[in-house]
Every structure is written in C-alpha cells, then in structure tokens.
Amino acid sequence: AQTVTQSQPEMSVQEAETVTLSCTYDTSESDYYLFWYKQPPSRQMILVIRQEAYKQQNATENRFSVNFQKAAKSFSLKISDSQLGDAAMYFCAYGGGSNYKLTFGKGTLLTVNP
Amino acid sequence: EAQVTQNPRYLITVTGKKLTVTCSQNMNHEYMSWYRQDPGLGLRQIYYSMNVEVTDKGDVPEGYKVSRKEKRNFPLILESPSPNQTSLYFCASSFGMGAGELFFGEGSRLTVL
C-alpha cells in the first residue's frame, strides 16, 4: 500500500521569504501523480501544484515549485516570496493505482509571520 | 461554474439517527469519492465510484454506505451514526483514472452526539 509522509507538522516563515515543505512517499508503481493541496481556514481543498511521475521536469506554478526526486521518492514544495495568504495546512498527496485513490499525508501547518 | 456541491455543510445529530450527505458535481466526471478528515490523520478515503452503478470500498468504509444511480450524484449514507463518525467529510470528483486532479467540495462538518 502507498504511504505518504510529511515529517514537518508545523512550519513558519517570514513574509517575503522562502520556505520548503517536505514530503516522501512509498510506492511500487511506476506511473502515478503527486499533488500539493492547500487548506486554508475556510477548509476548502485547493490544488496548488501537481507532478506526473513520468515527467522529469519539476512543476512550477508562479511562486510555487516542486523538487521531484523519483528515485528517492521525494516531493518537496517550495514557496517563494511567501505571502500572508499562504498561511494554511498543506497536504501532500499521491495518486495512482486502479482505483485512483489519493493517499494523503498528515499535513504541514504553515504560518506566515508579517 | 464547475463545482462539487455538498449538503449539509454543518450537521449536529444524535447516535443512531440515519442521515445522508448529498454530493453533486456538474463537470460530467466519471469518478467520485468520499473522504473524511480527522486531526493528525489527514484525509482518508471512505468509498469511491468509477462510474454509475460501480462503487467500491476505500480505506475506512465501516459504518457508511454509498450509491451511484446517476453520474452527477454520489450520496454518503450513515445508517446508524456513532460518535466516532464525527468528522469533516469531503466529496471529490475527477474525469477518471490517470486524469490527475481531484476537485473537492467545500466539506461537511458532522457532529454525532
């Protein structure tokens, strides 16, 4: 069974600085997706970024980028120029298999200090 | 507007009183799923449906039922709720296997007394 581990329950960053959230996963599959979802206090699950495993190039979405290391099964999220609105719970998720289940990590609570 | 709609958003009920949380999507998605979110545990899949009339258990199906009679709707049924089912519930949908992103509803906060 796939597992997703987020080793940082909480992180904090100063406004305008850069922060990296860690995620590792375990799988025996070769074809899968990886995601970072953001959950602000409104509880809505918002997709931040996604990465297809077959793509070697790291995904980027504006201030958000990932460092995808397939051999190491690592998928970290870098947030540049952090803003107050980035404060949220961030979940790493693995998607694959015949039932297309998303397996989530336990989350990292990010605080942005002004 | 493309969306997944859940109702109710908030519900307080008592042990044993049957309830249904509705979920509807307007994106013509094949795949729908239910998750529950609990502090320190992340989100865990309850049930999923690959297509109409095709459903299967996720990781934590005990105490729940689902049905998929129409493509757009995927209700979650708690026949006899218990306090350990107090949680935040999310419905989600996507185009299907390998299609990437799951689209989530806004969540339903359920409290069972």
Short mmCIF file of C-alpha atoms in Angstrom, two decimals:
data_model
loop_
_atom_site.label_atom_id
_atom_site.label_comp_id
_atom_site.label_asym_id
_atom_site.label_seq_id
_atom_site.Cartn_x
_atom_site.Cartn_y
_atom_site.Cartn_z
CA ALA A 1 0.00 0.00 0.00
CA GLN A 2 1.13 3.50 -0.73
CA THR A 3 2.11 5.77 2.12
CA VAL A 4 2.80 9.49 2.21
CA THR A 5 4.89 11.06 4.95
CA GLN A 6 5.09 14.71 5.84
CA SER A 7 7.73 14.96 8.53
CA GLN A 8 7.05 18.60 9.48
CA PRO A 9 3.80 19.00 11.42
CA GLU A 10 4.34 22.76 11.58
CA MET A 11 6.50 25.29 9.78
CA SER A 12 6.80 29.04 9.91
CA VAL A 13 8.24 31.60 7.52
CA GLN A 14 8.66 35.34 7.41
CA GLU A 15 6.68 37.24 4.83
CA ALA A 16 8.62 37.55 1.55
CA GLU A 17 10.97 34.70 2.49
CA THR A 18 11.16 31.21 1.01
CA VAL A 19 10.06 28.01 2.70
CA THR A 20 10.26 24.35 1.69
CA LEU A 21 7.78 21.71 2.83
CA SER A 22 8.92 18.10 2.74
CA CYS A 23 7.10 15.02 1.52
CA THR A 24 8.21 11.46 0.93
CA TYR A 25 6.15 8.58 -0.38
CA ASP A 26 6.39 4.88 -0.82
CA THR A 27 5.12 3.02 -3.88
CA SER A 28 5.97 0.14 -6.15
CA GLU A 29 4.20 1.70 -9.14
CA SER A 30 5.99 3.46 -11.95
CA ASP A 31 3.12 5.62 -13.19
CA TYR A 32 1.46 7.98 -10.74
CA TYR A 33 0.71 11.59 -9.86
CA LEU A 34 1.80 13.72 -6.94
CA PHE A 35 -0.03 16.75 -5.63
CA TRP A 36 0.18 19.51 -3.11
CA TYR A 37 -3.15 20.75 -1.78
CA LYS A 38 -3.66 23.82 0.37
CA GLN A 39 -6.37 24.00 3.01
CA PRO A 40 -6.92 27.50 4.41
CA PRO A 41 -9.17 28.15 7.42
CA SER A 42 -12.16 28.05 5.08
CA ARG A 43 -11.47 24.26 4.86
CA GLN A 44 -11.65 24.27 1.07
CA MET A 45 -9.13 21.91 -0.54
CA ILE A 46 -7.26 23.89 -3.19
CA LEU A 47 -4.86 22.31 -5.63
CA VAL A 48 -1.52 24.11 -5.53
CA ILE A 49 0.56 22.07 -7.92
CA ARG A 50 0.77 18.62 -9.47
CA GLN A 51 3.50 16.47 -10.95
CA GLU A 52 3.24 13.50 -13.29
CA ALA A 53 5.80 10.85 -12.38
CA TYR A 54 6.86 10.30 -15.99
CA LYS A 55 7.89 13.93 -16.35
CA GLN A 56 11.45 14.70 -15.35
CA GLN A 57 10.92 18.44 -15.30
CA ASN A 58 9.81 19.85 -11.98
CA ALA A 59 6.40 21.52 -12.00
CA THR A 60 6.12 25.25 -11.34
CA GLU A 61 3.10 27.45 -10.70
CA ASN A 62 4.02 31.09 -10.14
CA ARG A 63 5.62 31.25 -6.66
CA PHE A 64 5.18 27.53 -6.06
CA SER A 65 7.60 24.91 -7.33
CA VAL A 66 8.44 21.34 -6.52
CA ASN A 67 11.59 19.32 -6.26
CA PHE A 68 10.62 15.87 -7.52
CA GLN A 69 13.20 13.17 -6.90
CA LYS A 70 11.68 9.97 -8.25
CA ALA A 71 14.44 7.61 -7.21
CA ALA A 72 14.42 8.99 -3.69
CA LYS A 73 10.59 9.14 -3.67
CA SER A 74 10.69 12.70 -2.51
CA PHE A 75 8.36 15.55 -3.49
CA SER A 76 9.03 18.82 -1.69
CA LEU A 77 7.15 22.09 -2.19
CA LYS A 78 8.98 25.41 -2.30
CA ILE A 79 7.05 28.61 -1.73
CA SER A 80 8.93 31.73 -2.76
CA ASP A 81 8.16 35.29 -1.68
CA SER A 82 5.76 33.98 0.97
CA GLN A 83 2.59 35.97 1.50
CA LEU A 84 0.19 36.16 4.41
CA GLY A 85 -2.42 34.40 2.29
CA ASP A 86 -0.16 31.37 2.01
CA ALA A 87 -0.84 30.52 5.65
CA ALA A 88 -2.71 27.22 5.61
CA MET A 89 -2.46 23.49 6.11
CA TYR A 90 -0.62 21.88 3.22
CA PHE A 91 -1.20 18.28 2.23
CA CYS A 92 0.98 16.18 0.01
CA ALA A 93 -0.92 13.50 -1.89
CA TYR A 94 -0.10 10.52 -4.06
CA GLY A 95 -2.47 9.42 -6.82
CA GLY A 96 -2.28 6.15 -8.69
CA GLY A 97 -3.39 2.56 -8.87
CA SER A 98 -6.51 1.01 -10.29
CA ASN A 99 -8.92 2.90 -8.08
CA TYR A 100 -7.28 6.26 -8.50
CA LYS A 101 -7.30 6.86 -4.79
CA LEU A 102 -5.46 9.85 -3.43
CA THR A 103 -3.36 8.94 -0.42
CA PHE A 104 -2.70 11.98 1.73
CA GLY A 105 -0.01 12.83 4.19
CA LYS A 106 -1.00 14.14 7.61
CA GLY A 107 -0.34 17.73 6.66
CA THR A 108 2.01 20.59 7.49
CA LEU A 109 0.61 23.71 9.10
CA LEU A 110 2.33 26.74 7.62
CA THR A 111 2.37 30.04 9.50
CA VAL A 112 3.46 33.22 7.73
CA ASN A 113 4.76 35.92 10.03
CA PRO A 114 4.46 39.58 8.99
CA GLU B 1 -19.32 27.41 -12.69
CA ALA B 2 -17.67 24.00 -12.36
CA GLN B 3 -18.14 22.73 -8.85
CA VAL B 4 -18.79 19.92 -6.42
CA THR B 5 -21.66 20.71 -4.07
CA GLN B 6 -22.18 19.06 -0.71
CA ASN B 7 -25.10 19.37 1.68
CA PRO B 8 -25.44 19.92 4.53
CA ARG B 9 -22.32 21.92 5.28
CA TYR B 10 -22.86 21.55 9.01
CA LEU B 11 -24.88 18.99 10.93
CA ILE B 12 -25.24 18.01 14.56
CA THR B 13 -27.11 14.77 15.12
CA VAL B 14 -27.53 12.04 17.70
CA THR B 15 -26.33 8.48 17.79
CA GLY B 16 -28.40 6.14 15.66
CA LYS B 17 -30.32 8.73 13.65
CA LYS B 18 -29.84 7.96 9.96
CA LEU B 19 -28.50 10.75 7.83
CA THR B 20 -27.45 11.38 4.26
CA VAL B 21 -24.85 13.82 2.99
CA THR B 22 -25.52 14.67 -0.63
CA CYS B 23 -22.87 15.33 -3.25
CA SER B 24 -23.40 16.60 -6.76
CA GLN B 25 -20.94 17.60 -9.49
CA ASN B 26 -21.64 19.48 -12.73
CA MET B 27 -18.44 18.59 -14.60
CA ASN B 28 -19.60 15.28 -16.12
CA HIS B 29 -16.91 13.47 -14.15
CA GLU B 30 -16.81 9.68 -14.20
CA TYR B 31 -15.03 9.29 -10.88
CA MET B 32 -16.37 10.35 -7.48
CA SER B 33 -15.14 9.69 -3.99
CA TRP B 34 -15.72 10.43 -0.32
CA TYR B 35 -13.02 11.28 2.22
CA ARG B 36 -13.06 12.04 5.89
CA GLN B 37 -10.58 14.36 7.55
CA ASP B 38 -9.57 13.98 11.18
CA PRO B 39 -6.92 15.93 13.11
CA GLY B 40 -3.49 14.34 12.81
CA LEU B 41 -4.69 11.75 10.30
CA GLY B 42 -5.01 13.72 7.08
CA LEU B 43 -7.73 12.66 4.64
CA ARG B 44 -8.77 9.05 4.30
CA GLN B 45 -10.89 7.57 1.56
CA ILE B 46 -14.24 6.09 2.57
CA TYR B 47 -15.75 4.95 -0.74
CA TYR B 48 -15.26 5.64 -4.39
CA SER B 49 -17.13 5.17 -7.64
CA MET B 50 -15.50 4.70 -11.02
CA ASN B 51 -18.81 5.08 -12.86
CA VAL B 52 -22.58 4.80 -12.50
CA GLU B 53 -23.54 1.67 -10.53
CA VAL B 54 -19.86 0.92 -9.84
CA THR B 55 -18.73 1.59 -6.28
CA ASP B 56 -16.08 0.13 -4.01
CA LYS B 57 -14.67 0.48 -0.53
CA GLY B 58 -11.83 2.77 0.35
CA ASP B 59 -9.69 2.62 3.46
CA VAL B 60 -12.35 3.36 6.11
CA PRO B 61 -15.76 2.15 4.83
CA GLU B 62 -17.17 0.80 8.10
CA GLY B 63 -20.43 2.46 9.08
CA TYR B 64 -21.00 4.09 5.69
CA LYS B 65 -22.96 3.32 2.54
CA VAL B 66 -22.98 4.97 -0.87
CA SER B 67 -24.92 4.74 -4.09
CA ARG B 68 -24.29 5.98 -7.61
CA LYS B 69 -27.55 5.89 -9.53
CA GLU B 70 -26.75 8.96 -11.59
CA LYS B 71 -23.44 10.20 -12.91
CA ARG B 72 -23.63 13.56 -11.15
CA ASN B 73 -24.71 12.39 -7.67
CA PHE B 74 -22.90 10.35 -5.04
CA PRO B 75 -24.60 10.50 -1.63
CA LEU B 76 -22.95 9.27 1.56
CA ILE B 77 -25.29 7.47 3.95
CA LEU B 78 -24.73 6.91 7.64
CA GLU B 79 -27.36 4.32 8.61
CA SER B 80 -26.68 4.47 12.37
CA PRO B 81 -24.19 7.23 13.13
CA SER B 82 -21.88 6.89 16.09
CA PRO B 83 -19.67 9.49 17.84
CA ASN B 84 -16.53 8.13 16.12
CA GLN B 85 -18.02 9.32 12.84
CA THR B 86 -17.75 12.91 13.99
CA SER B 87 -15.52 14.35 11.30
CA LEU B 88 -15.12 16.67 8.34
CA TYR B 89 -16.29 14.99 5.15
CA PHE B 90 -15.25 15.80 1.60
CA CYS B 91 -16.74 14.69 -1.66
CA ALA B 92 -14.45 14.82 -4.68
CA SER B 93 -14.63 14.06 -8.39
CA SER B 94 -12.39 13.76 -11.42
CA PHE B 95 -12.52 12.69 -15.04
CA GLY B 96 -11.19 9.32 -14.09
CA MET B 97 -8.12 7.21 -13.57
CA GLY B 98 -4.98 8.91 -14.67
CA ALA B 99 -6.77 12.19 -15.22
CA GLY B 100 -4.91 13.98 -12.49
CA GLU B 101 -6.60 16.48 -10.26
CA LEU B 102 -9.41 15.72 -7.83
CA PHE B 103 -11.96 18.51 -7.44
CA PHE B 104 -13.24 18.82 -3.91
CA GLY B 105 -16.49 20.01 -2.43
CA GLU B 106 -16.42 22.54 0.39
CA GLY B 107 -16.71 19.93 3.12
CA SER B 108 -19.43 18.88 5.55
CA ARG B 109 -18.78 19.15 9.27
CA LEU B 110 -20.67 16.35 11.04
CA THR B 111 -21.00 16.02 14.80
CA VAL B 112 -22.60 12.91 16.29
CA LEU B 113 -23.59 13.25 19.96
#
